[in-house]
Each structure stands twice: as C-alpha cells, then as structure tokens.
Amino acid sequence: MAASEFLTTLKRTHTCGQLRAGDVGNDVVLMGWVDSRRDHGGRVFIDLRDRDGITQVVFGPDYDAAAHALAGELRGEFCIGVRGKVISRGTNINPKIPTGTIELEATSLEIFSRSETPPFQIEDGIDTAEAIRLKHRDLDLRRPELQKNFIVRSKIYQSVRNTLTEERFLELETPFMGKYTPGGARNFLVPSRLNPHHFYALAESPQLYKQLFMVAGMDRYFQIVRCFRDEDLRQDRQPEFTQIDLELSFVVEEDVQRVVEKLIVALWKDAIGADITAPFQRMTYDEAMSKYGVDKPDLRFDLPLGDITEAAGTSGFKVFDDAVAAGGIVKALRIPAPGGEKLSRKDLDGLTDFAKPYGVRGVAYVRVNEGGAWQGAPAKATSESARTAINTRLGAVAGDVILFVADKAKTANTTMGAIRLEMGRRLDLIQKDAWRFLWVTDFPLFERGDAGNWVASHHPFTSPKLEDLPHLESDPGRVRARAYDLVLNGNEIAGGSIRIHQAEVQARAFRALGLSDDEARAKFGFLLEAFKYGPPPHGGIAFGLDRLAMLLCGADSLRDVIAFPKTQKGTDLMTEAPVEIQQKQLDELHITIKK
RNA sequence: GGGGUGGUAGUUAAGUCGGUUAUAACGCCGGCCUGUCACGCCGGAGGCCGCGGGUUCGAGUCCCGUCCACCCCGCCA
C-alpha cells in the first residue's frame, strides 16, 4: 500500500472542534471518524468527529469528483482524512455545534480504515445496556460525553501535580506488591514464583510506606496511586481505584486541612472552572451522627434529625418505650409543612419497606394537626406530656409530618440518615448545583468489632487526641482520634489523620486493640523499627480520585470516569479477566486448585 | 453471605388469559435525491425469545434450576 499522502505530506492542520468563521478561505486537513452521513446524491454531508468536536464536510462532483465518488462509500465510524477549503455556511448555520458557522468543501479524501456497523450508536445519551458498552469499551469511549469525563480527569492530575509541587511536595512512588497486613480491606494476593508458598499482597493503600517516607525525611510526599481492595463492589466502588495520597511532616490537623483546601480550590478551578470558597465548614463526628445520621452528611439541604429518646422513653407508646428500655434511642425527622403535605399515606407507609434493609422493624409517623395534636399510629398511646415534649423539641407545628425510628443507636441513626436523604430527593430539597464541602472531625479512635473487641476505626496508627489519652486503657470507646474526613455533598472524598509518632503511644494503642507486642512486631515490625530512629510528627490524607472525578463530571457511576472498569462481580467484560490458568502455570507457582 | 430488578432482531423496547406467520422504533443493506444537519422518499434483510430441564396437544408467556448485568444491605481498619 502506498504511503498515505495525508499522513506524510499533508498532515492534520486542525482538530474537528477548532475551525471558526475566521478560518474561511483556508485550505485545511482534518482527520477523524465519520459521525454521520447524509447522502443527497449530488451532495454528501459528513459530520467528522474527533476528540475535540464535530465539523461538517461537504462532498460534491463540482468540488472534487474523485472525492465525491469515494464519499459515497463512507459509513459510520470509518476513519478518514479530508482536505478541503473552509467555507462559510452563510445563514445556513448549525447552532448546535461550535463549528456550525463553517464547513469543509472537500477536495481530497482518504479512507484510513473502514468500520463494521458498531454494536451501538456512537453518540451521547444512549440507552444501551452497560454490559454491552463495557464489552466494547473502546467504542463506548469514543462517545463525546465519556471523552469529556476523561478530559476532566486528565486536568485533575495536572492540577494536583501543579498545586502540590508548588507546596513543596515530592511525587514519590511506593510498591504495589507488598506485605499482607491483616485488618481492614481484604487484599488481592500475588503468588511468588521464586518463593514457593509465599504471597505478596497488592497494596490497599500506601499508608505505611508514606509514613516511612516521613521517617526518611522526605518532608512532604504525594502520589497519584492505584489501590486494590478485594471487597464487594458498588456504584462508587471498584476493586482497583486511584487515590491522591499525601503525607506531611511537622504538622497538626489544621495544616493538613489548609493544604487540602488550597488543593480543592485550585482543582475545581482547573478542572471545571468553578469557584469554591475556603475554609470549609467543620463538624464533629458526634454532631454529624446525631443531626444527620451519617458521618458524611449532605448539607445541600437542611432537614436535621432530632433525638427524642428522653421524651419518648416513657411516652406510653410501646415501640418507643421498649426500644429505650433496651438501651436504644428514638430518632425523629420533622418534615415541615409544604413537604409533609405532599407525602401520601402510601408514601409514608412505604417508608417501612424502604427502611427494612437497614435492620429496623418499621418507621412510625404522625401528621401534626392544629394545637399540636397527632394523627397516626403512635398518636393514641402516646401521653400528652410526651407528645408536647416531642413537638417542642422538634419545633413541630400544624401541617408537619414527623417520622420516627426506635432502635439501637447505630441502626436508628443509619436508618434515619437514609430516610433523610430519600426525603431530600423525593421532596426535591437538594440544591443541585451546590458544592457543600465539610470537614468531619473528632472521630472515635476505636469501634466495636464483631466479637465485641475494639478495632481501629481509621487505622491503628491514628493518633488519639491528647486530652483523651488518659482513657486509652480505661475507656477506649471514649477516645477521639485526630482524624478528619472531607465530605462533599454527602460523599466522603478524602480521609486522613495525624499519626502516632511516639513508640510508647503506639504500643498503648496496639494493646488497646488487643495486639500483643509480639503480634504487633510480626505485623508492623518494619514500621516500629523505623520509628526507633527519630520519626517526625506527621499526618496526611488520601482522596478517592475516581469519586472526585465522578462528582466533578456529574457522572452517576464510577464506571463513567474509569476508562476500563470492572463489573459488579469484578470481571472485565472486554478482556474477560479473570480467567482460569493452565496447570503448568500453577505448577510453577506451587499452587494446587481446590475443586 | 442476603434482598431486589432485568435478559425478546445490531440497539432500545412491546408481546393480553398459554394458541395461527413474535411486533415497533432506531440502526443496517439496496435504489433515488445538490443544502442536509434526528435529511427525505421507495424497497429489503435481520430472531437459539440468556442457557438447561419440566408441565402441556401446544411455552417468549407457567414451574424448577442455572448464567450474566445492574441496584441495595452486610463488607470496604
């Protein structure tokens, strides 16, 4: 085949999104894919598409007979090069595209490659099953709406690198293949051929390495890094995902937060041109849980929860009284008049089904009438004094609806938190274009594990608050952590903490977690060893970059901002990974498969 | 581990109480067309009704199993 004149001598002069009225009269060369064709016989119109946009190309026998003849063969997704003269479209403009005032009068055409009919339309807003899109991801990624997402994603990388480099951070890499450490997310394991029966673990995060960088005197580190977690997938969770990971020496919480705020402001500006104001709002974990039922409240709408345990405990309504007697709480959500009236009896009864997955038996509700009287299941049994106390506590007035959940504290909060979000959506209370950032602070250092033991709620290297240190042994549940999460519109987008840098405090933390010195040494010995040699005070944070990208792009799913994502079962529909492997490979790895 | 939704042409969907030849739109193929831009007009092709079994004279439809995708709970220090 002869060398392409288009590639060797003509060369591309513009992209398909560049040409404007000012270019009229110029001889240009475009390359791209046939987005659509409209063949009128004597005139063939082609919408030529590349990453940058769409330009209309016109073929006619009077422009170039050979090109016109060849254009008759063009079909969707043919990859072509076109040379032609930019001409004005006069009054016949297409306002839908930026290049709509001009078009290309084609004088030469080369078909680089032909295309079979694609399995779905290459256009925005398609309704095609995601499985089919994922199987042909290369074609899916041709669609402008996905390309836009990856353009934003690329800007995120650049912005992060610029800002952090300016702030004296070093971009450093850490191993993916490391040592398995128990606790936390399940690791993917990689067999070691050279070391029979031994396995690497893929890093679930670079946590320990970045602390070692601090010991090493790197001062400020960041990395845009892949992490791997073998957990069940969700709309916003993939088995491999990307973090923006940072760590700083000689800092306290506010220092980390200040850097992060600077990073976010720059990021929003660079990626989507939005202006964000810092500093962000702050809220303690306790306040978040009690007012919103979650540790990542969506503040784009109000609708706070109320704790009415005290008033409800002796209300006379058995559901409330029993829950409180069993050590639980009663949580209420007051939906003010205009919204409350919109909720039908069916809507309200339906909340019980909505809430069931969270482990509660039901959701009670009342409508508040004139004079504060209640109408609904709890109304009759509830004493007047309790009712008045609850109304007062919630500020309930006629026309309101009050929802109740009575259960163990965690269950009640989680359930009500979910109901609050659902109500926000259903009643259309959410301010759609708002960016509500929030720091959530003062997390508990420990929480109860399945066996009633204490487990680290962040990770075991998180520093306790100094004033809570005295309770570390006597009342671990009371100890707060120097941890902070950054929340955006109800999504946790980053989490971090100030770390322990004193061996003696670390030893106490391990003991509180039920780890003996020997066990601690076996699991984290290399870190403890490093900490013998003058570790600096340090702290850091890690962002879920994919989630950030999802929010910045306004995408519904992480899969729309990850180029080649996995399905919910962790498979790749395009490559069909994971696959079974041959006995020979297994033998090399000294692995026997259990059938 | 548990709960839910879905799977019919290339794509998206319809398909009644189990009953004749499984429909439509878009896409695709052929023809016509010099101003379209969701081009238009005429004609045409295209089906393992996810897969396996069962019930029945007869199954896209009913039953059992299974696979796949998605959503949720648990899980994600």
XYZ file of C-alpha atoms (C1' of nucleotides) in Angstrom:
672
model
C 0.000 0.000 0.000
C 1.303 3.427 -0.895
C 2.260 5.726 1.916
C -0.619 7.938 2.852
C -0.268 11.394 1.431
C -2.419 12.606 4.284
C -0.014 11.320 6.903
C 3.296 12.007 5.228
C 2.926 15.342 3.478
C -0.435 16.959 4.132
C -0.597 16.420 7.895
C -3.506 17.363 10.083
C -3.828 21.136 10.330
C -6.752 21.420 12.763
C -8.914 19.318 15.012
C -12.615 18.900 14.347
C -13.563 21.378 17.039
C -11.326 24.277 16.034
C -12.484 25.917 12.841
C -14.448 29.152 13.028
C -15.664 31.902 10.711
C -12.191 33.452 10.815
C -10.765 30.403 9.060
C -12.933 30.816 5.966
C -10.918 30.589 2.771
C -8.134 28.454 4.272
C -7.049 25.092 2.929
C -7.135 22.647 5.850
C -6.701 18.961 6.629
C -8.859 17.169 9.195
C -8.730 13.610 10.422
C -11.286 11.709 12.405
C -14.251 9.384 12.346
C -17.456 9.572 10.362
C -20.064 10.514 12.937
C -22.917 10.556 10.462
C -23.503 10.908 6.756
C -26.303 12.472 4.815
C -26.056 11.442 1.186
C -28.121 13.583 -1.171
C -26.581 12.211 -4.323
C -25.041 15.373 -5.717
C -24.055 16.498 -2.215
C -22.723 14.227 0.501
C -22.579 15.667 4.004
C -20.314 14.093 6.579
C -20.100 15.017 10.229
C -16.464 14.377 11.006
C -15.714 13.719 14.678
C -12.604 13.694 16.802
C -11.908 14.270 20.500
C -12.311 17.967 20.002
C -15.655 18.193 18.261
C -17.511 17.845 15.001
C -17.031 19.573 11.668
C -19.333 19.212 8.680
C -17.631 18.186 5.458
C -19.387 18.513 2.081
C -18.539 16.494 -0.979
C -19.730 17.401 -4.454
C -18.771 16.494 -8.006
C -18.021 20.140 -8.657
C -15.598 20.327 -5.681
C -13.732 17.119 -6.498
C -15.266 14.315 -8.472
C -12.999 11.564 -7.126
C -13.509 12.596 -3.522
C -17.237 12.813 -4.079
C -17.333 9.340 -5.577
C -15.309 7.872 -2.712
C -17.504 9.681 -0.168
C -20.387 7.561 -1.363
C -18.684 4.598 0.261
C -18.371 6.249 3.664
C -20.251 4.771 6.596
C -20.407 5.435 10.305
C -17.082 5.140 12.170
C -14.917 4.967 9.065
C -11.623 6.586 9.945
C -10.694 9.161 7.324
C -8.563 12.133 6.363
C -10.111 15.055 4.460
C -8.564 18.036 2.773
C -10.665 20.974 1.760
C -11.426 24.651 1.831
C -13.168 26.221 4.789
C -16.297 27.935 3.551
C -18.925 29.949 5.340
C -22.325 28.402 5.822
C -23.894 31.829 5.460
C -27.287 31.869 7.106
C -27.495 28.100 6.956
C -25.653 27.606 10.230
C -25.915 24.757 12.730
C -26.212 26.364 16.175
C -25.767 23.005 17.935
C -22.039 22.769 17.304
C -19.276 25.347 17.858
C -18.036 24.868 14.298
C -21.569 25.359 12.985
C -20.858 28.567 11.076
C -18.443 26.904 8.683
C -18.000 23.695 6.746
C -15.323 21.995 4.693
C -15.624 21.849 0.913
C -13.770 18.583 0.329
C -11.109 18.421 -2.340
C -9.485 15.182 -1.258
C -10.472 12.164 0.816
C -8.577 9.184 2.122
C -10.217 6.291 3.905
C -7.695 5.152 6.535
C -9.855 2.246 7.632
C -13.388 1.036 7.271
C -15.709 0.055 10.092
C -18.263 -2.632 10.598
C -21.573 -1.426 11.943
C -20.877 -0.742 15.616
C -22.972 -2.615 18.209
C -24.433 0.639 19.433
C -24.691 4.226 18.285
C -21.608 6.308 18.980
C -23.443 9.273 20.455
C -24.401 10.833 23.768
C -27.446 9.852 25.743
C -27.617 6.264 24.553
C -29.774 3.796 26.411
C -27.651 0.750 25.732
C -27.131 -1.811 28.485
C -23.922 -1.117 30.313
C -22.741 -4.684 29.775
C -22.688 -4.109 26.027
C -20.915 -0.789 26.416
C -18.304 -2.410 28.645
C -17.737 -5.241 26.218
C -16.932 -2.691 23.514
C -15.381 -0.129 25.784
C -13.156 1.262 23.030
C -16.293 2.280 21.135
C -18.042 3.482 24.266
C -15.079 5.711 24.963
C -15.489 7.337 21.553
C -18.686 8.936 22.786
C -18.270 12.643 23.497
C -19.826 12.515 26.962
C -17.293 9.931 28.114
C -14.440 11.727 26.396
C -15.375 14.871 28.316
C -15.081 12.931 31.556
C -11.577 11.812 30.740
C -10.550 15.286 29.687
C -11.658 16.483 33.145
C -9.868 13.561 34.726
C -6.659 14.482 32.955
C -6.998 18.055 34.207
C -7.341 16.700 37.734
C -3.948 15.008 37.514
C -2.328 18.168 36.183
C -3.921 20.416 38.766
C -2.957 18.178 41.668
C 0.630 17.949 40.466
C 0.899 21.698 39.979
C -0.590 22.665 43.317
C 1.249 20.127 45.418
C 4.556 20.652 43.716
C 4.181 24.355 44.431
C 3.540 23.457 48.059
C 6.890 21.657 48.254
C 5.536 18.125 47.920
C 7.634 15.433 46.279
C 5.902 12.970 43.995
C 7.186 9.564 45.064
C 6.188 6.022 44.254
C 5.536 3.081 46.544
C 5.307 -0.636 45.759
C 2.060 -2.235 44.667
C 3.370 -5.629 45.722
C 3.914 -5.605 49.452
C 3.389 -7.478 52.626
C -0.012 -8.718 53.616
C -1.190 -6.964 56.762
C -4.361 -8.135 58.446
C -7.209 -5.876 59.333
C -9.011 -3.559 57.030
C -9.853 -4.375 53.457
C -9.282 -7.812 52.010
C -6.133 -7.888 49.893
C -5.573 -9.329 46.467
C -2.772 -11.818 46.757
C 0.002 -12.469 44.265
C 1.909 -15.743 44.463
C 5.680 -15.542 44.433
C 7.211 -17.958 41.945
C 10.654 -17.514 43.419
C 9.427 -18.092 46.947
C 7.145 -21.111 46.977
C 4.092 -20.816 49.254
C 4.690 -17.111 49.781
C 2.481 -14.327 48.569
C 2.634 -10.631 48.029
C -0.400 -8.528 48.801
C -1.436 -5.774 46.415
C -1.447 -2.502 48.351
C -4.871 -1.480 49.603
C -3.253 1.915 50.215
C 0.331 3.211 50.528
C -0.287 4.058 54.190
C 2.770 2.506 55.795
C 5.150 3.443 53.019
C 4.199 7.073 53.162
C 4.838 7.123 56.878
C 8.244 5.633 56.174
C 8.859 8.484 53.733
C 8.287 10.857 56.621
C 10.782 8.977 58.751
C 13.103 9.192 55.763
C 12.910 12.968 55.884
C 11.073 13.443 52.590
C 9.059 16.068 54.466
C 6.117 16.258 52.081
C 5.044 13.420 49.815
C 2.251 12.905 47.363
C 1.315 10.261 44.865
C -1.491 9.610 42.449
C -1.633 5.940 43.115
C -3.615 2.830 42.305
C -5.009 0.888 45.263
C -6.519 -2.592 45.305
C -9.244 -3.937 47.574
C -10.898 -7.300 47.251
C -14.262 -6.232 48.614
C -17.751 -6.266 47.162
C -18.371 -3.632 44.530
C -20.838 -0.799 44.378
C -21.763 2.039 42.122
C -18.994 4.076 43.763
C -16.516 1.266 44.441
C -14.117 -0.575 42.148
C -11.577 -3.260 43.069
C -8.789 -1.086 41.762
C -9.112 2.625 42.195
C -6.955 5.704 42.360
C -6.002 7.773 45.362
C -4.379 11.153 45.677
C -2.249 10.294 48.659
C -0.377 12.854 50.743
C 1.652 12.992 53.900
C 3.350 15.928 55.636
C 5.875 16.232 58.424
C 5.748 18.675 61.333
C 2.039 19.374 61.085
C -1.187 19.396 63.059
C -4.714 18.878 61.695
C -5.171 22.460 60.542
C -2.010 22.358 58.449
C -3.207 19.347 56.509
C -6.647 20.836 56.100
C -5.246 24.137 54.853
C -3.220 22.404 52.150
C -6.229 20.329 51.158
C -8.449 23.378 50.908
C -5.914 25.051 48.676
C -5.743 21.901 46.559
C -9.511 21.677 46.218
C -9.974 25.321 45.310
C -7.344 25.010 42.571
C -8.755 21.693 41.425
C -12.281 22.972 40.992
C -10.959 25.994 39.103
C -8.665 23.979 36.839
C -10.945 21.042 36.147
C -14.311 22.709 35.653
C -13.726 26.433 36.117
C -15.748 26.599 39.323
C -15.030 28.976 42.187
C -15.027 27.367 45.613
C -14.532 29.260 48.831
C -12.404 28.022 51.693
C -12.091 27.389 54.571
C -14.759 24.713 54.618
C -17.331 24.151 57.319
C -16.334 21.863 60.197
C -18.456 19.469 62.208
C -17.637 16.823 64.770
C -18.482 13.204 64.163
C -20.908 13.237 67.095
C -22.784 16.189 65.685
C -22.921 14.654 62.220
C -24.282 11.386 63.553
C -26.852 12.970 65.784
C -28.070 15.616 63.330
C -27.770 13.716 60.054
C -27.442 10.059 60.986
C -24.251 9.673 58.926
C -20.611 10.621 59.158
C -20.842 12.178 55.682
C -23.839 14.468 55.727
C -25.178 16.042 52.577
C -25.576 19.697 53.544
C -27.189 20.756 50.302
C -30.459 20.611 52.206
C -31.360 21.038 55.855
C -33.863 18.605 57.390
C -31.940 17.723 60.583
C -32.797 14.699 62.692
C -33.944 15.086 66.261
C -33.089 12.840 69.174
C -36.212 12.422 71.245
C -35.076 9.470 73.314
C -35.606 11.273 76.602
C -39.168 12.377 75.887
C -40.126 9.163 74.103
C -38.762 6.712 76.669
C -41.828 6.906 78.852
C -44.280 8.002 76.207
C -46.707 5.130 76.631
C -46.169 4.125 73.007
C -44.788 0.621 73.355
C -42.459 0.729 70.348
C -40.657 3.768 71.768
C -40.675 2.657 75.385
C -39.356 -0.823 74.607
C -36.549 0.473 72.420
C -35.401 2.907 75.079
C -35.727 0.311 77.828
C -33.443 -1.930 75.763
C -30.825 0.814 75.666
C -31.775 2.121 72.230
C -32.721 5.564 71.049
C -35.640 7.204 69.290
C -34.835 9.361 66.314
C -37.294 11.726 64.654
C -37.361 13.599 61.376
C -39.690 16.561 61.106
C -40.756 17.310 57.577
C -42.060 20.880 57.553
C -45.465 21.752 56.235
C -45.212 22.155 52.472
C -43.193 18.957 52.072
C -45.066 16.969 54.657
C -48.364 17.576 52.959
C -47.016 16.210 49.714
C -46.415 12.812 51.291
C -49.353 10.493 50.827
C -50.300 7.806 53.283
C -48.911 5.322 50.771
C -45.591 7.179 50.661
C -45.369 7.145 54.430
C -46.375 3.505 54.833
C -43.857 2.661 52.136
C -41.031 4.030 54.274
C -41.086 0.881 56.354
C -40.134 -1.170 53.301
C -37.549 1.426 52.365
C -36.025 1.200 55.852
C -36.044 -2.560 56.263
C -32.663 -3.222 54.649
C -31.130 -1.121 57.391
C -32.384 -3.521 60.012
C -35.282 -1.681 61.622
C -38.701 -3.172 62.043
C -40.609 -0.145 60.913
C -40.954 3.570 60.512
C -43.674 5.252 62.536
C -45.130 8.581 61.527
C -47.662 11.161 62.587
C -49.226 14.163 60.983
C -49.334 17.178 63.244
C -52.718 18.870 63.444
C -53.876 22.180 64.880
C -52.888 22.565 68.510
C -50.082 20.031 68.124
C -52.376 17.018 68.137
C -51.099 13.925 66.366
C -52.711 11.722 63.805
C -51.169 8.334 63.117
C -50.223 5.061 64.760
C -48.259 6.421 67.764
C -50.894 9.086 68.461
C -53.315 7.214 70.665
C -50.899 5.539 73.067
C -48.547 8.471 73.466
C -49.105 10.541 76.562
C -49.943 14.168 76.105
C -46.892 15.277 78.025
C -44.590 13.177 75.869
C -46.257 14.445 72.740
C -45.860 18.051 73.846
C -42.234 17.473 74.785
C -41.514 15.883 71.400
C -43.322 18.631 69.490
C -41.390 21.262 71.404
C -38.087 19.530 70.909
C -38.651 19.256 67.149
C -40.406 22.581 66.753
C -43.344 20.775 65.195
C -46.340 22.801 64.042
C -49.578 22.018 62.285
C -49.068 20.616 58.785
C -45.793 18.889 59.610
C -45.158 15.202 59.309
C -42.890 13.556 61.865
C -41.142 10.267 61.126
C -39.827 8.058 63.932
C -37.408 5.206 64.212
C -36.703 3.490 67.516
C -33.796 1.066 67.670
C -30.196 0.632 68.707
C -28.375 3.933 68.315
C -26.367 2.946 65.265
C -29.297 1.326 63.468
C -31.647 4.192 64.228
C -29.143 6.797 63.041
C -28.215 4.949 59.873
C -31.848 4.359 59.006
C -32.917 7.911 59.671
C -29.918 9.202 57.788
C -31.008 7.180 54.769
C -34.590 8.360 55.134
C -33.430 11.960 55.383
C -31.572 11.605 52.092
C -34.540 9.919 50.465
C -36.848 12.693 51.639
C -34.414 15.278 50.331
C -34.567 13.621 46.948
C -38.288 12.966 46.869
C -39.259 16.429 48.030
C -36.688 17.945 45.703
C -34.952 19.816 48.520
C -31.427 19.229 47.254
C -29.701 22.247 45.819
C -28.425 20.629 42.651
C -25.584 22.918 41.620
C -24.128 23.458 45.097
C -20.715 22.262 46.256
C -21.041 21.750 50.021
C -17.714 20.795 51.480
C -17.465 19.760 55.089
C -14.720 18.593 57.393
C -15.908 15.936 59.787
C -13.581 15.695 62.776
C -13.185 14.004 66.136
C -13.996 10.500 65.019
C -13.863 7.811 67.665
C -10.453 6.171 67.658
C -11.908 2.711 68.130
C -15.147 0.966 67.453
C -16.541 -2.395 68.438
C -15.683 -5.335 66.224
C -17.943 -8.321 65.593
C -16.672 -10.117 68.673
C -17.079 -7.091 70.892
C -13.377 -6.366 70.661
C -12.001 -2.919 69.866
C -10.856 -2.241 66.322
C -9.313 0.903 64.891
C -11.967 2.932 63.112
C -9.411 4.628 60.840
C -6.214 2.604 61.170
C -4.030 1.647 64.120
C -1.506 4.436 63.527
C -4.012 7.211 64.007
C -3.121 9.468 66.895
C -5.572 9.792 69.754
C -6.491 13.291 70.853
C -4.025 14.227 73.543
C -6.697 15.120 76.069
C -8.273 11.670 75.652
C -5.033 9.770 76.195
C -5.796 9.033 79.839
C -8.835 6.946 78.767
C -6.929 4.793 76.298
C -6.880 1.825 78.662
C -9.839 2.548 80.930
C -12.480 3.561 78.376
C -11.255 3.095 74.790
C -14.661 3.874 73.310
C -14.428 7.397 74.641
C -11.116 8.215 72.974
C -11.365 10.501 69.979
C -8.978 10.339 67.054
C -7.048 13.118 65.413
C -8.784 12.051 62.216
C -10.699 14.062 59.666
C -12.777 13.279 56.615
C -13.533 15.663 53.807
C -17.148 15.337 52.755
C -18.703 16.790 49.616
C -22.448 16.723 49.028
C -22.824 13.574 51.099
C -19.802 11.783 49.667
C -16.633 11.024 51.561
C -13.974 12.277 49.183
C -10.946 12.144 51.483
C -9.935 10.820 54.858
C -6.841 11.208 56.938
C -5.311 11.758 60.303
C -2.377 12.893 62.354
C -0.348 9.743 63.047
C 1.222 8.439 66.158
C 4.949 9.161 66.134
C 5.818 8.097 69.683
C 6.642 4.448 70.187
C 5.116 4.444 73.648
C 1.740 5.779 72.468
C 1.779 3.312 69.576
C 2.390 0.472 71.995
C -0.576 1.570 74.104
C -2.795 1.771 71.027
C -1.803 -1.720 69.951
C -2.514 -3.011 73.441
C -5.963 -1.405 73.420
C -6.602 -3.217 70.147
C -5.669 -6.480 71.805
C -2.400 -6.792 69.914
C 0.467 -8.235 71.914
C 3.928 -6.808 71.426
C 4.887 -9.923 69.506
C 1.887 -9.727 67.251
C 2.452 -6.051 66.605
C 6.058 -6.760 65.750
C 5.095 -9.569 63.391
C 2.600 -7.426 61.537
C 4.112 -3.965 61.552
C 7.666 -4.622 62.751
C 9.268 -2.669 59.954
C 7.310 0.430 60.902
C 8.013 0.058 64.611
C 11.662 -0.448 63.787
C 11.685 2.703 61.696
C 10.030 4.623 64.485
C 13.031 3.904 66.715
C 15.113 6.390 64.783
C 13.601 9.802 65.284
C 10.279 9.788 63.409
C 8.918 13.300 62.855
C 5.417 14.275 63.916
C 3.376 13.762 60.751
C -0.040 13.392 59.272
C -1.749 13.144 55.944
C -4.818 12.381 53.958
C -5.908 10.394 50.924
C -8.508 11.331 48.315
C -10.549 8.957 46.257
C -9.664 10.413 42.886
C -12.288 8.450 40.996
C -15.033 9.695 43.261
C -13.734 13.249 42.884
C -13.779 12.834 39.135
C -17.288 11.416 39.298
C -18.528 14.439 41.208
C -16.647 16.936 39.046
C -18.041 15.337 35.900
C -21.536 14.986 37.265
C -21.339 11.279 36.420
C -23.725 8.794 38.012
C -21.281 5.957 38.289
C -17.582 5.493 38.967
C -17.547 3.396 35.834
C -18.086 6.526 33.769
C -14.806 8.047 34.952
C -12.676 4.886 34.899
C -11.525 4.017 31.418
C -11.713 0.248 31.754
C -13.815 -0.573 34.802
C -14.827 -3.915 36.243
C -18.352 -5.215 36.628
C -20.001 -5.739 39.985
C -18.550 -9.248 40.077
C -15.101 -7.856 39.373
C -14.889 -9.093 35.807
C -13.689 -7.193 32.786
C -16.240 -7.787 30.035
C -13.834 -6.716 27.325
C -10.817 -8.874 28.148
C -12.846 -11.435 30.106
C -10.477 -11.236 33.070
C -10.189 -13.019 35.392
C -9.607 -16.324 33.581
C -8.645 -19.815 34.633
C -4.986 -20.559 34.154
C -3.142 -23.596 32.933
C -1.830 -26.345 35.145
C 1.703 -25.546 34.007
C 1.459 -22.042 35.365
C 0.006 -23.307 38.619
C 2.813 -25.827 38.959
C 5.348 -23.064 38.535
C 3.703 -21.204 41.369
C 3.394 -24.302 43.554
C -0.325 -23.836 43.744
C -2.989 -26.528 43.800
C -6.513 -25.522 42.896
C -9.246 -26.809 45.172
C -12.097 -28.089 43.012
C -23.344 -14.015 52.639
C -28.513 -11.741 51.930
C -32.537 -8.899 49.258
C -34.347 -6.729 44.663
C -34.731 -5.523 39.212
C -33.773 -7.069 34.382
C -32.242 -10.548 29.964
C -37.116 -10.961 23.080
C -33.623 -8.524 15.903
C -27.300 -4.869 15.936
C -29.658 -1.390 19.881
C -33.973 0.090 22.873
C -38.474 -1.749 23.922
C -43.926 -4.165 23.171
C -45.752 -9.028 23.322
C -53.028 -9.733 26.632
C -55.709 -15.470 29.880
C -50.530 -20.478 27.306
C -52.899 -20.703 20.963
C -52.143 -19.000 13.737
C -46.520 -16.359 10.414
C -43.078 -12.967 17.513
C -44.198 -6.631 16.665
C -42.340 -1.374 16.612
C -38.677 2.444 16.584
C -33.715 3.465 15.628
C -29.687 1.175 13.182
C -28.206 -1.923 8.827
C -28.439 -3.283 3.227
C -30.114 -1.728 -1.960
C -32.215 2.288 -5.049
C -33.420 7.664 -5.852
C -32.103 12.538 -4.374
C -27.317 19.370 -4.929
C -28.226 22.007 1.190
C -28.832 18.274 4.862
C -27.506 18.646 9.896
C -32.526 13.272 14.040
C -32.161 14.665 5.886
C -36.247 12.723 2.938
C -38.714 9.029 -0.275
C -39.149 3.736 -2.145
C -37.772 -1.300 -1.289
C -35.333 -5.185 1.712
C -32.721 -8.279 5.141
C -32.350 -9.381 10.102
C -34.681 -13.882 15.932
C -31.155 -20.274 19.957
C -37.248 -15.019 22.928
C -29.910 -15.689 28.086
C -28.961 -21.163 28.914
C -30.762 -26.235 30.728
C -34.716 -29.098 32.265
C -40.026 -29.762 33.312
C -45.635 -29.161 32.795
C -48.843 -29.132 28.338
C -51.879 -31.221 22.324
C -49.168 -26.526 22.287
C -44.389 -22.321 26.133
C -41.409 -15.803 24.629
C -45.630 -16.478 28.194
C -46.375 -21.326 33.611
C -42.794 -24.232 37.108
C -37.644 -25.675 38.725
C -32.566 -24.850 38.125
C -28.595 -22.029 36.212
C -25.646 -17.969 33.989
C -24.971 -12.798 33.190
C -25.689 -7.466 34.140
C -27.361 -3.672 37.399
C -29.162 -1.609 42.375
C -29.207 -2.160 47.733
C -27.829 -4.410 52.876
C -23.643 -6.726 55.107
C -18.458 -5.812 53.902
C -14.880 -1.555 52.394
C -9.199 -0.622 59.565
